[in-house]
Tab-separated table of C-alpha atoms and ligand atoms in Angstrom:
chain	number	residue	atom	x	y	z
R	158	MET	CA	102.899	-105.782	-92.304
R	159	MET	CA	104.599	-102.452	-92.737
R	160	PRO	CA	106.789	-101.049	-89.933
R	161	ILE	CA	105.506	-98.576	-87.363
R	162	GLY	CA	107.544	-95.356	-87.085
R	163	ILE	CA	107.945	-93.907	-83.594
R	164	PHE	CA	108.884	-90.268	-83.261
R	165	GLY	CA	109.496	-89.137	-79.707
R	166	GLY	CA	110.475	-85.634	-78.676
R	167	THR	CA	109.885	-82.817	-76.285
R	168	PHE	CA	108.032	-80.913	-79.025
R	169	ASP	CA	108.315	-77.639	-77.099
R	170	PRO	CA	106.889	-76.677	-79.595
R	171	ILE	CA	106.482	-79.009	-82.601
R	172	HIS	CA	107.656	-77.360	-85.853
R	173	PHE	CA	107.990	-78.099	-89.577
R	174	GLY	CA	111.483	-79.604	-89.066
R	175	HIS	CA	109.828	-82.406	-87.082
R	176	MET	CA	106.889	-82.754	-89.435
R	177	ARG	CA	108.799	-82.792	-92.703
R	178	THR	CA	111.215	-85.377	-91.262
R	179	ALA	CA	108.324	-87.600	-90.161
R	180	PHE	CA	106.583	-87.230	-93.523
R	181	GLU	CA	109.676	-88.071	-95.563
R	182	MET	CA	110.331	-91.117	-93.363
R	183	LEU	CA	106.704	-92.230	-93.718
R	184	GLN	CA	106.953	-92.124	-97.494
R	185	ALA	CA	110.535	-93.190	-98.158
R	186	LEU	CA	110.574	-96.108	-95.720
R	187	ARG	CA	106.989	-97.183	-96.487
R	188	LEU	CA	105.925	-97.027	-92.848
R	189	ALA	CA	102.372	-97.942	-91.836
R	190	GLU	CA	102.261	-94.795	-89.675
R	191	VAL	CA	104.415	-92.376	-87.729
R	192	ARG	CA	103.455	-92.157	-84.079
R	193	PHE	CA	104.341	-88.861	-82.432
R	194	ILE	CA	105.031	-89.461	-78.739
R	195	PRO	CA	105.561	-86.249	-76.750
R	196	ALA	CA	107.709	-86.777	-73.658
R	197	GLY	CA	105.899	-86.111	-70.389
R	198	ALA	CA	109.039	-85.469	-68.358
R	199	PRO	CA	112.123	-85.596	-70.626
R	200	PRO	CA	114.914	-87.002	-68.429
R	201	LEU	CA	117.958	-85.378	-70.060
R	202	ARG	CA	117.087	-81.709	-70.263
R	203	ASP	CA	115.661	-78.783	-68.309
R	204	SER	CA	111.910	-78.789	-67.776
R	205	PRO	CA	110.103	-77.778	-70.953
R	206	LEU	CA	108.536	-74.302	-70.990
R	207	ALA	CA	105.126	-75.569	-72.065
R	208	ASP	CA	103.589	-78.227	-69.837
R	209	ALA	CA	103.044	-81.747	-71.134
R	210	ARG	CA	99.295	-81.349	-71.824
R	211	LEU	CA	99.922	-78.224	-73.853
R	212	ARG	CA	102.734	-79.805	-75.857
R	213	LEU	CA	100.428	-82.767	-76.508
R	214	ALA	CA	97.674	-80.402	-77.665
R	215	MET	CA	100.121	-78.694	-80.034
R	216	VAL	CA	101.172	-82.050	-81.529
R	217	ARG	CA	97.506	-82.997	-81.982
R	218	ALA	CA	96.800	-79.690	-83.712
R	219	ALA	CA	99.880	-80.087	-85.923
R	220	ILE	CA	99.065	-83.521	-87.308
R	221	ASP	CA	95.300	-83.034	-87.532
R	222	GLY	CA	94.030	-84.548	-90.787
R	223	GLN	CA	97.361	-85.918	-91.986
R	224	ALA	CA	96.978	-89.524	-93.108
R	225	GLY	CA	99.582	-91.778	-91.507
R	226	PHE	CA	100.347	-89.432	-88.609
R	227	VAL	CA	99.143	-90.571	-85.170
R	228	VAL	CA	99.533	-89.090	-81.677
R	229	ASP	CA	100.328	-91.386	-78.774
R	230	ASP	CA	99.941	-89.806	-75.330
R	231	ARG	CA	101.344	-92.631	-73.199
R	232	GLU	CA	104.420	-90.697	-71.992
R	233	VAL	CA	102.258	-87.781	-70.908
R	234	ARG	CA	99.992	-90.142	-68.950
R	235	ARG	CA	102.842	-92.110	-67.399
R	236	GLU	CA	104.334	-91.007	-64.057
R	237	GLY	CA	108.078	-90.452	-63.775
R	238	PRO	CA	110.797	-89.762	-66.350
R	239	SER	CA	109.843	-90.487	-69.960
R	240	TYR	CA	112.372	-93.189	-70.730
R	241	THR	CA	112.175	-94.260	-74.371
R	242	VAL	CA	113.166	-97.799	-73.455
R	243	LEU	CA	109.943	-98.164	-71.405
R	244	THR	CA	107.849	-96.841	-74.258
R	245	LEU	CA	109.467	-99.198	-76.758
R	246	ALA	CA	109.025	-102.159	-74.383
R	247	GLU	CA	105.297	-101.371	-74.149
R	248	LEU	CA	104.960	-100.990	-77.910
R	249	ARG	CA	106.863	-104.227	-78.425
R	250	ARG	CA	104.367	-106.030	-76.158
R	251	GLU	CA	101.455	-104.520	-78.078
R	252	HIS	CA	102.912	-105.336	-81.505
R	253	SER	CA	104.968	-108.471	-81.003
R	254	ASP	CA	105.307	-109.296	-84.719
R	255	ARG	CA	105.750	-105.814	-86.129
R	256	SER	CA	108.894	-103.994	-87.134
R	257	LEU	CA	109.284	-100.867	-84.978
R	258	CYS	CA	111.415	-97.955	-86.224
R	259	LEU	CA	112.480	-95.340	-83.701
R	260	ILE	CA	113.122	-92.106	-85.613
R	261	VAL	CA	115.723	-89.720	-84.164
R	262	GLY	CA	117.634	-86.717	-85.484
R	263	MET	CA	121.412	-87.033	-85.775
R	264	ASP	CA	121.885	-84.756	-82.732
R	265	ALA	CA	119.715	-87.078	-80.643
R	266	PHE	CA	121.557	-90.136	-81.987
R	267	LEU	CA	124.912	-88.658	-80.922
R	268	GLY	CA	123.560	-88.327	-77.366
R	269	LEU	CA	122.253	-91.909	-77.298
R	270	PRO	CA	124.811	-93.298	-74.790
R	271	LYS	CA	123.287	-90.965	-72.174
R	272	TRP	CA	119.840	-92.526	-72.583
R	273	HIS	CA	118.528	-94.916	-69.939
R	274	GLN	CA	119.410	-98.526	-70.891
R	275	TRP	CA	120.427	-97.342	-74.329
R	276	ARG	CA	121.791	-100.661	-75.495
R	277	GLU	CA	118.348	-102.237	-74.951
R	278	LEU	CA	116.791	-99.906	-77.518
R	279	LEU	CA	118.062	-101.927	-80.464
R	280	GLU	CA	116.691	-105.129	-78.957
R	281	LEU	CA	113.251	-103.554	-79.157
R	282	ALA	CA	113.312	-101.480	-82.348
R	283	HIS	CA	115.365	-100.315	-85.317
R	284	LEU	CA	116.915	-96.887	-85.146
R	285	VAL	CA	116.297	-94.603	-88.091
R	286	VAL	CA	118.511	-91.539	-87.962
R	287	ALA	CA	117.611	-88.330	-89.812
R	288	HIS	CA	120.398	-86.043	-90.913
R	289	ARG	CA	120.240	-82.603	-89.335
R	290	PRO	CA	122.160	-79.534	-90.447
R	291	GLY	CA	125.604	-79.258	-88.891
R	292	TRP	CA	125.796	-82.809	-87.493
R	293	ARG	CA	127.893	-85.738	-88.754
R	294	ALA	CA	127.587	-89.467	-88.172
R	295	PRO	CA	130.084	-90.741	-85.568
R	296	SER	CA	133.005	-92.797	-86.870
R	297	MET	CA	134.607	-93.628	-83.509
R	298	GLY	CA	133.624	-94.513	-79.946
R	299	PRO	CA	130.670	-96.687	-78.895
R	300	LEU	CA	128.343	-95.214	-81.516
R	301	GLY	CA	130.912	-95.565	-84.300
R	302	GLU	CA	131.286	-99.242	-83.320
R	303	LEU	CA	127.550	-99.700	-83.095
R	304	LEU	CA	127.185	-98.290	-86.608
R	305	VAL	CA	129.737	-100.764	-87.940
R	306	ASP	CA	127.870	-103.621	-86.214
R	307	ARG	CA	124.268	-102.641	-86.788
R	308	GLY	CA	124.315	-100.080	-89.618
R	309	THR	CA	122.534	-100.985	-92.848
R	310	GLY	CA	122.142	-99.197	-96.160
R	311	ARG	CA	119.113	-101.333	-97.091
R	312	SER	CA	115.742	-99.936	-96.088
R	313	GLY	CA	114.351	-103.427	-96.847
R	314	ASP	CA	116.013	-104.649	-93.626
R	315	LEU	CA	113.565	-102.450	-91.703
R	316	HIS	CA	110.718	-104.487	-93.201
R	317	GLU	CA	112.296	-107.910	-93.023
R	318	ARG	CA	113.406	-107.731	-89.388
R	319	ARG	CA	111.565	-106.481	-86.306
R	320	ALA	CA	114.461	-104.630	-84.627
R	321	GLY	CA	118.226	-104.278	-84.383
R	322	CYS	CA	119.333	-102.218	-87.420
R	323	ILE	CA	120.506	-98.622	-87.702
R	324	TYR	CA	119.544	-96.866	-90.900
R	325	ILE	CA	120.675	-93.314	-91.658
R	326	HIS	CA	118.374	-91.437	-93.978
R	327	ALA	CA	118.933	-87.976	-95.433
R	328	VAL	CA	115.896	-85.727	-95.138
R	329	THR	CA	115.315	-82.215	-96.425
R	330	GLN	CA	117.350	-79.997	-94.170
R	331	LEU	CA	115.104	-77.510	-92.419
R	332	GLU	CA	117.187	-75.574	-89.969
R	333	ILE	CA	114.447	-75.067	-87.408
R	334	SER	CA	114.798	-75.903	-83.721
R	335	SER	CA	112.325	-75.540	-80.890
R	336	THR	CA	114.929	-73.543	-78.953
R	337	GLU	CA	115.171	-70.933	-81.736
R	338	VAL	CA	111.381	-70.868	-82.107
R	339	ARG	CA	110.953	-70.197	-78.365
R	340	LYS	CA	113.558	-67.406	-78.487
R	341	LEU	CA	111.919	-65.820	-81.481
R	342	ILE	CA	108.504	-65.802	-79.795
R	343	ALA	CA	109.932	-64.470	-76.529
R	344	ALA	CA	111.458	-61.640	-78.570
R	345	GLY	CA	107.945	-60.762	-79.755
R	346	ARG	CA	108.339	-62.116	-83.294
R	347	ASP	CA	105.881	-64.230	-85.265
R	348	PRO	CA	106.699	-67.961	-85.864
R	349	ARG	CA	104.550	-68.068	-89.013
R	350	TYR	CA	105.823	-70.597	-91.634
R	351	LEU	CA	107.956	-72.399	-89.052
R	352	MET	CA	105.016	-74.479	-87.820
R	353	PRO	CA	101.383	-75.224	-88.706
R	354	ASP	CA	98.897	-72.415	-88.055
R	355	GLY	CA	96.997	-74.531	-85.510
R	356	VAL	CA	100.125	-74.680	-83.346
R	357	ARG	CA	100.719	-70.942	-83.716
R	358	GLU	CA	97.171	-70.294	-82.571
R	359	ILE	CA	97.642	-72.333	-79.385
R	360	ILE	CA	100.889	-70.490	-78.659
R	361	GLU	CA	99.195	-67.157	-79.273
R	362	GLN	CA	96.167	-67.991	-77.107
R	363	THR	CA	98.090	-69.420	-74.162
R	364	GLY	CA	101.099	-67.096	-74.290
R	365	CYS	CA	103.192	-70.098	-73.241
R	366	TYR	CA	106.458	-68.812	-74.749
R	367	ARG	CA	105.930	-65.137	-74.093
R	368	SER	CA	108.819	-63.471	-72.333
R	369	LYS	CA	108.210	-63.268	-68.577
R	370	ARG	CA	110.137	-59.996	-68.416
X	119	ATP	P1	115.181	-78.143	-78.736
X	119	ATP	O1	115.711	-77.032	-79.605
X	119	ATP	O2	114.270	-77.678	-77.627
X	119	ATP	O3	116.262	-79.102	-78.289
X	119	ATP	P2	114.306	-79.689	-81.078
X	119	ATP	O4	113.896	-78.733	-82.139
X	119	ATP	O5	115.627	-80.403	-81.259
X	119	ATP	O6	114.194	-79.011	-79.634
X	119	ATP	P3	112.980	-82.028	-79.985
X	119	ATP	O7	111.555	-82.092	-79.586
X	119	ATP	O8	114.010	-82.057	-78.930
X	119	ATP	O9	113.131	-80.730	-80.912
X	119	ATP	O10	113.308	-83.118	-81.088
X	119	ATP	C1	112.604	-84.307	-81.268
X	119	ATP	C2	113.307	-85.092	-82.354
X	119	ATP	O11	113.236	-84.370	-83.594
X	119	ATP	C3	114.803	-85.333	-82.084
X	119	ATP	O12	115.118	-86.653	-82.522
X	119	ATP	C4	115.477	-84.284	-82.957
X	119	ATP	O13	116.763	-84.697	-83.358
X	119	ATP	C5	114.523	-84.205	-84.151
X	119	ATP	N1	114.528	-82.893	-84.808
X	119	ATP	C6	114.316	-81.698	-84.231
X	119	ATP	N2	114.387	-80.685	-85.133
X	119	ATP	C7	114.655	-81.274	-86.327
X	119	ATP	C8	114.880	-80.755	-87.674
X	119	ATP	N3	114.853	-79.451	-87.943
X	119	ATP	N4	115.137	-81.669	-88.660
X	119	ATP	C9	115.199	-83.007	-88.381
X	119	ATP	N5	115.011	-83.545	-87.136
X	119	ATP	C10	114.741	-82.698	-86.126
């Protein structure tokens, strides 16, 4: 059975940087699917501007019709902080024999030691790290050591084992971030070509990133 890709994020809003990364991972790593899991209450950052239901609706609109892309709303439904380790533990229970691949950008990977029970993550899933512009893989510290221990250059390991490997995969570099998208919209500019039109329409209709000034 092919591995399941898990792509968590705040998605405030989702953009083509997320979607292209997920698509390239789906194809290159021969994943059965990529599951987009919007965080209900992301524990390590300020509250998102758009509420969880709206961010979920934007993710649904973004992936609509794309084979292999799936939305999973469990973190939006769950009370309390959206700890990835809880989500992975649930998915592990649901898919005891499957390989699970948690997809993160390099910036998110570098912040991993701040995540709740971060060392448990690799007991539950593989970590697949996407290169992002301006970020480099760590060579020292706990993550540098973890890479020496768990890093693999073989994507086949993601199929042969259920969890425990770190695989770094270069994806097309699209220098788009949700922060910049929100700023651009607040400044009255149009986010066309940074995200799917369905997402733009929701942003336009709800005015969720409009400047409050
Ligand atoms: P913000 O600017 O609000 O921090 P973001 O654009 O980084 O948001 P998130 O929802 O925080 O988006 O990111 C979810 C995941 O997608 C993270 O693992 C992040 O590293 C990754 N990611 C975000 N933007 C890109 C991009 N342009 N290319 C590749 N990965 C990305």
